[in-house]
XYZ file of N, CA and C in Angstrom:
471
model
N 0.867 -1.173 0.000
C 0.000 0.000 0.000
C 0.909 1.229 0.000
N 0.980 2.135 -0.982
C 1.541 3.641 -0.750
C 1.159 4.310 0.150
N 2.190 4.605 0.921
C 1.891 5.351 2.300
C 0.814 6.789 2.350
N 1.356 7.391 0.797
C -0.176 8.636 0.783
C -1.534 7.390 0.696
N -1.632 6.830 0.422
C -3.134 5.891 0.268
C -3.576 5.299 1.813
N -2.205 4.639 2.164
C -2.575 3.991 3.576
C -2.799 5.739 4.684
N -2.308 6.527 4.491
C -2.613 7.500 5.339
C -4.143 8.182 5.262
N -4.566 7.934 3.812
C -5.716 8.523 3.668
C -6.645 7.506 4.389
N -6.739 6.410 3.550
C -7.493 5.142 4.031
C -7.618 5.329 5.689
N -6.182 5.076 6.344
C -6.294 5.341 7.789
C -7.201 6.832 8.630
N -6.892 8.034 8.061
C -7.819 8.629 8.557
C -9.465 8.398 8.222
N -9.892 8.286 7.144
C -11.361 7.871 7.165
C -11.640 6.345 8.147
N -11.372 5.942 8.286
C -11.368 4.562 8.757
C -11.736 5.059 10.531
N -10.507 5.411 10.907
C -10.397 6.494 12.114
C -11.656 7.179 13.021
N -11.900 7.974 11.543
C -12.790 9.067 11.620
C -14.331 8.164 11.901
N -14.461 7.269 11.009
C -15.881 6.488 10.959
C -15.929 5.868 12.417
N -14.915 5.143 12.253
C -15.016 4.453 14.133
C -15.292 5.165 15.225
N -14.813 6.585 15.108
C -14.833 7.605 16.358
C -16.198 7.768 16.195
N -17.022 7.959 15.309
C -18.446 8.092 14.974
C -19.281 7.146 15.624
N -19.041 5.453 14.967
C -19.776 4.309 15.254
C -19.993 4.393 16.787
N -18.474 4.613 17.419
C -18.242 4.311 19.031
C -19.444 5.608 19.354
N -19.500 6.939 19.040
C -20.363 7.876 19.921
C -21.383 7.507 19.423
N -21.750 6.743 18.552
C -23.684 6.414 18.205
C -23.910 5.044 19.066
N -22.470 4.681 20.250
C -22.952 3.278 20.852
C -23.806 2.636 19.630
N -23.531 2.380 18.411
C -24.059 1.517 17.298
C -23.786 -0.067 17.401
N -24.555 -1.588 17.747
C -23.676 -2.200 17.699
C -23.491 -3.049 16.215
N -22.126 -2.920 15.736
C -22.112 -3.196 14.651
C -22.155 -4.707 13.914
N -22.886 -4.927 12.809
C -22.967 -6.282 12.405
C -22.847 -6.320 11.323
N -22.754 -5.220 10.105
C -21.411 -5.259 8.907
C -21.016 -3.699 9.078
N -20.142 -3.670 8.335
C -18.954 -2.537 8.522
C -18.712 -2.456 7.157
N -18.663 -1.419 6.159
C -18.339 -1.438 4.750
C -17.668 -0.151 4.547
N -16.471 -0.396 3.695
C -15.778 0.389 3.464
C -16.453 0.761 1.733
N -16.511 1.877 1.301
C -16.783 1.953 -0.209
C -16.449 3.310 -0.573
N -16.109 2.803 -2.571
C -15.868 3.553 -2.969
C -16.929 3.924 -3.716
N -17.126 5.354 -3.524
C -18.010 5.687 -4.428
C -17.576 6.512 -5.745
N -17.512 5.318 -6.860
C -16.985 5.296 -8.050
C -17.581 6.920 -9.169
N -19.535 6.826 -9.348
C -19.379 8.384 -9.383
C -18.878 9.398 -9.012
N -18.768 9.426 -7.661
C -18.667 11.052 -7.067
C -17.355 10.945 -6.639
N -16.536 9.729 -7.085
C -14.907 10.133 -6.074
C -14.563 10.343 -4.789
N -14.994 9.397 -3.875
C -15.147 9.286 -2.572
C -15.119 8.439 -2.404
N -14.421 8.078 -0.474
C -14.613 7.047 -0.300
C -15.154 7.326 1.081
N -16.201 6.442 1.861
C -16.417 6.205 2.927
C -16.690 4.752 3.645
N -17.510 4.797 4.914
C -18.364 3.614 5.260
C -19.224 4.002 5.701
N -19.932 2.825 5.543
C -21.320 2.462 5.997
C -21.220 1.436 6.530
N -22.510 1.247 7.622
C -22.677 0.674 9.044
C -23.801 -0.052 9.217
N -24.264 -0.751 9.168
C -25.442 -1.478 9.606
C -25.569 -2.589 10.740
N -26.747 -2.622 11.284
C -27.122 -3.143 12.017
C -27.850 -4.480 12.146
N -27.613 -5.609 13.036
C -28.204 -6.779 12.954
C -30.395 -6.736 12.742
N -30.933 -5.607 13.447
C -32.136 -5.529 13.496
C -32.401 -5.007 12.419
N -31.678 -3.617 11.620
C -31.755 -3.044 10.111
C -31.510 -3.956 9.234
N -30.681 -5.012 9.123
C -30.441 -5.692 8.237
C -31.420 -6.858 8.033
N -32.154 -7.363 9.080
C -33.103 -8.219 9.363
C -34.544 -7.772 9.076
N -34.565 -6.534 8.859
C -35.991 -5.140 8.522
C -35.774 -5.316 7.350
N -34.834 -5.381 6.510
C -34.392 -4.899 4.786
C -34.392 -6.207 4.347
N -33.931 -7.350 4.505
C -33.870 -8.656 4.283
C -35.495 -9.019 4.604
N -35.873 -8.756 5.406
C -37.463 -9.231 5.351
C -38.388 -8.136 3.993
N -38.083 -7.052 3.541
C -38.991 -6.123 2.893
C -38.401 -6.880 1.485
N -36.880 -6.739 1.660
C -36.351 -7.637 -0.007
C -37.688 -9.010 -0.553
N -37.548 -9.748 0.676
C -38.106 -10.759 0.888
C -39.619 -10.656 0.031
N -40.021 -10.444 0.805
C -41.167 -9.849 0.831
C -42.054 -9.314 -0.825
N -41.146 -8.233 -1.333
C -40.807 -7.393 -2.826
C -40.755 -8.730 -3.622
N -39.666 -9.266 -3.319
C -39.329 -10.521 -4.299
C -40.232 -11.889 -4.514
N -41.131 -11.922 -3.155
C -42.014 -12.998 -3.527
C -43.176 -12.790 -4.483
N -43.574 -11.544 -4.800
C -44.986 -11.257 -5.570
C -44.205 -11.341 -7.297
N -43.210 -11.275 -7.067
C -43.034 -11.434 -8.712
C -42.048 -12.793 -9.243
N -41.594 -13.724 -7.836
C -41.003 -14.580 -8.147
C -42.695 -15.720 -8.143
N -43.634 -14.960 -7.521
C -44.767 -15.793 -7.505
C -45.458 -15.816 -8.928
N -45.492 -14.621 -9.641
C -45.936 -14.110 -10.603
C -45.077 -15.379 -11.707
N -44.136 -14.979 -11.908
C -43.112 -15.810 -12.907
C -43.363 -17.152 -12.827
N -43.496 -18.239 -11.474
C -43.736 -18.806 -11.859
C -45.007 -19.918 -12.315
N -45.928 -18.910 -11.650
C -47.182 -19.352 -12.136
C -47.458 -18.861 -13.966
N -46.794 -18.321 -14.460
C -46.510 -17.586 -15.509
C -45.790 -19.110 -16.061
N -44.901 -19.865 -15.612
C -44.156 -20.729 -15.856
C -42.967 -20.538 -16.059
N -42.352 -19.282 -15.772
C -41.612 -18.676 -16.510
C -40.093 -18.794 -15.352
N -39.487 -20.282 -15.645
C -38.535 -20.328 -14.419
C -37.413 -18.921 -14.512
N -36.738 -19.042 -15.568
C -35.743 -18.182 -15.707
C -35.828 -16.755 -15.368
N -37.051 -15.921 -15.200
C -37.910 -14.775 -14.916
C -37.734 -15.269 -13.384
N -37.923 -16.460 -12.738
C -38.435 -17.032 -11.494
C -36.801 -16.459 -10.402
N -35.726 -16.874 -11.439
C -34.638 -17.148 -10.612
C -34.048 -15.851 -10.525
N -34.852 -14.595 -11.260
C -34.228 -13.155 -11.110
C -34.494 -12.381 -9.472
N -35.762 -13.476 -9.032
C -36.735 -13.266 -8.006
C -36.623 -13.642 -6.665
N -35.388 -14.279 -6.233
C -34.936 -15.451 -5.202
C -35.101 -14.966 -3.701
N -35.152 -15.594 -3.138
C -35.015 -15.031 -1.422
C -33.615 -14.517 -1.164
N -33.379 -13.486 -0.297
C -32.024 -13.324 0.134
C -31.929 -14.444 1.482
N -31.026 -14.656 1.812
C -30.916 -15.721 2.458
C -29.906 -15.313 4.167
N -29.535 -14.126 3.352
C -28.534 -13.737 4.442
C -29.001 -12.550 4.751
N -27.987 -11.588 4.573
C -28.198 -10.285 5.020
C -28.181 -9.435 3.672
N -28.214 -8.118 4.045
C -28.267 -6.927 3.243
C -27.193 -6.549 3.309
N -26.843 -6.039 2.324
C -25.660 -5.604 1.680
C -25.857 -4.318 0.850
N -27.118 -4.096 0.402
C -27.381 -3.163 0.242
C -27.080 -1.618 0.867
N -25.810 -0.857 0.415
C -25.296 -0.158 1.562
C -25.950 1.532 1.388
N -26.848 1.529 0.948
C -27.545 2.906 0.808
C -28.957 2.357 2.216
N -29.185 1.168 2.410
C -29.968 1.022 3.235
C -29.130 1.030 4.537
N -28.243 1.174 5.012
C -27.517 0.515 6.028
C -27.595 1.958 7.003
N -28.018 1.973 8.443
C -27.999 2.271 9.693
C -27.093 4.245 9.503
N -26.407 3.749 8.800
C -25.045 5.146 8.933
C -24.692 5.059 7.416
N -24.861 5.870 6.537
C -24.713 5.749 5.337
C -23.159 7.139 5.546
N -22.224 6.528 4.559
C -21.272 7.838 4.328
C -20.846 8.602 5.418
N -20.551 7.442 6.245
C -19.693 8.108 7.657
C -18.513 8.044 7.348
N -17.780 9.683 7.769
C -16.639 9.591 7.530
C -16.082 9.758 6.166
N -16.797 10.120 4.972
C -16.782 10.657 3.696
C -16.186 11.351 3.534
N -15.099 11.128 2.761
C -14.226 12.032 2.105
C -14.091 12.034 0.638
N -13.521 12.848 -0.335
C -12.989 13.261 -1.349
C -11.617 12.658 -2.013
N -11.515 11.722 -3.188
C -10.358 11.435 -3.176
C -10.170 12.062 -4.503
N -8.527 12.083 -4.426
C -7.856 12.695 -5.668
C -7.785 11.617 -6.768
N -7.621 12.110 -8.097
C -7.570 10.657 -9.104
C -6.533 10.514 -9.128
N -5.105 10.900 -8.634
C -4.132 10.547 -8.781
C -3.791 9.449 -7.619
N -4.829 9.178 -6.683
C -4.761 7.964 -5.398
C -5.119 6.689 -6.174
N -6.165 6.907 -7.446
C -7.013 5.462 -7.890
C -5.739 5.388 -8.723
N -5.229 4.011 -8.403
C -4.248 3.451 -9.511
C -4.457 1.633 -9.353
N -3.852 0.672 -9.964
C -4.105 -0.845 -9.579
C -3.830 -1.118 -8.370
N -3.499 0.103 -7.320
C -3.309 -0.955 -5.777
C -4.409 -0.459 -4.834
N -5.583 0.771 -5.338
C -6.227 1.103 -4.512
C -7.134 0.638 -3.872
N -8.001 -0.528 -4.492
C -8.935 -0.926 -3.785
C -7.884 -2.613 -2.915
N -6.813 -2.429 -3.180
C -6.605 -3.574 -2.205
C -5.840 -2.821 -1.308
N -5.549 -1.532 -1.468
C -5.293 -1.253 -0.285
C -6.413 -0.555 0.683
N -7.239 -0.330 -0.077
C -8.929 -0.201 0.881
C -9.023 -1.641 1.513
N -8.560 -2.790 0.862
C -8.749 -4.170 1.896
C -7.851 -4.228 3.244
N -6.754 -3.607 2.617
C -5.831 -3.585 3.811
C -6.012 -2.960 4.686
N -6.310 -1.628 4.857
C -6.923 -0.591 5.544
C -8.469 -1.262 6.503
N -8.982 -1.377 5.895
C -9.712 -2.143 6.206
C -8.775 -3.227 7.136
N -8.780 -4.879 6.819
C -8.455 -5.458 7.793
C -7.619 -4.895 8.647
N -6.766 -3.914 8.630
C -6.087 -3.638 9.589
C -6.265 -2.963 11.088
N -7.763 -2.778 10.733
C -8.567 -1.895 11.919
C -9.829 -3.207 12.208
N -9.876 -4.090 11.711
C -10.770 -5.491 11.590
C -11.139 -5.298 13.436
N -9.897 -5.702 14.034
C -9.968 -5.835 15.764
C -10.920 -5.033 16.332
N -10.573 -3.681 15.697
C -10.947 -2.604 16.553
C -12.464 -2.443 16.728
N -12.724 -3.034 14.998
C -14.329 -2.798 14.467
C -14.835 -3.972 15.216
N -14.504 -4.783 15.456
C -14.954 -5.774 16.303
C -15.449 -5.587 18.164
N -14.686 -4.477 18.365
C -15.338 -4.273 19.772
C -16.702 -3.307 19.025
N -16.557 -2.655 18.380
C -18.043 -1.994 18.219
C -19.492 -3.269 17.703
N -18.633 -4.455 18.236
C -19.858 -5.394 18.028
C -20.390 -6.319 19.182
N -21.600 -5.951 19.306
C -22.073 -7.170 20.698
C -21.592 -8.636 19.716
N -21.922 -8.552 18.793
C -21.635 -10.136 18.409
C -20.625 -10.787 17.603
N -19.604 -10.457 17.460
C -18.161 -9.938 16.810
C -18.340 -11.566 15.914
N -18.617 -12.500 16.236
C -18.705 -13.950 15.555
C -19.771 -13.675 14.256
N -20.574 -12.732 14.471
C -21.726 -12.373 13.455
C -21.312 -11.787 12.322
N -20.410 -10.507 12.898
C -19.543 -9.239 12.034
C -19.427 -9.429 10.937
N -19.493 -8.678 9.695
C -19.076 -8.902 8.826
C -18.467 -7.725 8.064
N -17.380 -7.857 7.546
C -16.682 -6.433 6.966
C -16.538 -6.886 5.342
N -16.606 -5.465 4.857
C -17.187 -5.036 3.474
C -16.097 -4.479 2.779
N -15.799 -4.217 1.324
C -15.079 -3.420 0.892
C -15.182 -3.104 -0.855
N -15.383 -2.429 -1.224
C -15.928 -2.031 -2.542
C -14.468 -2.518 -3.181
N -14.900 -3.039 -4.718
C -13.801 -3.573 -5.679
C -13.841 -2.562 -7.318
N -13.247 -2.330 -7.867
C -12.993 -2.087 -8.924
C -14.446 -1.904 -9.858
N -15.068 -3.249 -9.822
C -16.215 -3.325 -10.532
C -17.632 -3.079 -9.678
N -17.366 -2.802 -8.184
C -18.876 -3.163 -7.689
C -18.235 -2.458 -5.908
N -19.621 -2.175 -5.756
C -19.889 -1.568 -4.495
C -19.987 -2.074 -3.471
N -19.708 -3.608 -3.297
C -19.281 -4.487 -2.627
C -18.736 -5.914 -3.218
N -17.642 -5.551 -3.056
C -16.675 -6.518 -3.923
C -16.135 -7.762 -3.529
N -15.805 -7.244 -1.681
C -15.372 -8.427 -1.452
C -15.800 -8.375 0.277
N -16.178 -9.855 0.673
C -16.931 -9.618 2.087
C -16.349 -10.647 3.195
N -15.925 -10.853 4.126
C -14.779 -11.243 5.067
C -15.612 -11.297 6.721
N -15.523 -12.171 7.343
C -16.019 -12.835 8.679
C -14.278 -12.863 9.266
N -14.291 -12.255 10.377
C -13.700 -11.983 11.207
C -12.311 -13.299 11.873
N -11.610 -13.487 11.991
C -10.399 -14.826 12.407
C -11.184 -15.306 13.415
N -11.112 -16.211 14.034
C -11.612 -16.871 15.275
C -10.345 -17.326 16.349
């Protein structure tokens, strides 16, 4: 990681945690992202009860037209329609949207930036883990190149 990148990375990272800790939030994913329009990067925060609210409404949305399709017969229409099974990931729904948002320069995005958003990331993994009653649950996030959550990681044991 280039030390201007790991320094940036490290203060937003910083900055979001000092946040999470004063909203006593307890955390159950943690996402780091880039936001590829606007040139920013932050996180977002969600919660085991928010994520369980959004996963039930997904749910929910998705059964009237996975019902539709296949009474329609129409499997392939059917399988656009599926249950989520886990959680939300959806990070515009998540508890704390763009905590800790900052501005990046285009001369930071080069081929090592989003793995050094991983690094940055795991490297504060511990810390994000006390902001969790259930740290075995946790799950940390990190936007990739192609997608707004790229790559998703459960905690060492």
């Amino acid at each position: 990681m280039t030390s201007r990148n790991q320094a940036y990375f490290d203060a937003v990272l910083k900055a979001a945690i000092a946040e999470v800790k004063s909203k006593k939030i307890s955390v159950f994913t943690f996402a780091f992202y880039h936001d590829h329009e606007s040139g920013a990067v932050s996180v977002c925060v969600d919660t085991e009860e928010n994520s369980a609210r959004i996963v039930h409404s997904m749910n929910k949305y998705n059964l009237r037209h996975f019902q539709k399709a296949v009474a329609a017969g129409n499997l392939q229409q059917a399988s656009f329609w599926q249950a989520n099974v886990g959680r939300s990931l959806s990070l515009g729904d998540f508890v704390m949207v763009n905590v800790a948002r900052a501005d990046i320069e285009e001369l930071m995005i080069d081929k090592q930036f989003h793995l050094s958003m991983v690094q940055a990331l795991v490297h504060v993994q511990d810390e994000i883990a006390t902001l969790s009653s259930n740290p075995e649950l946790l799950l940390l996030a990190c936007s990739s190149e192609n997608s707004e959550v790229g790559y998703v990681w459960s905690l060492p044991e």
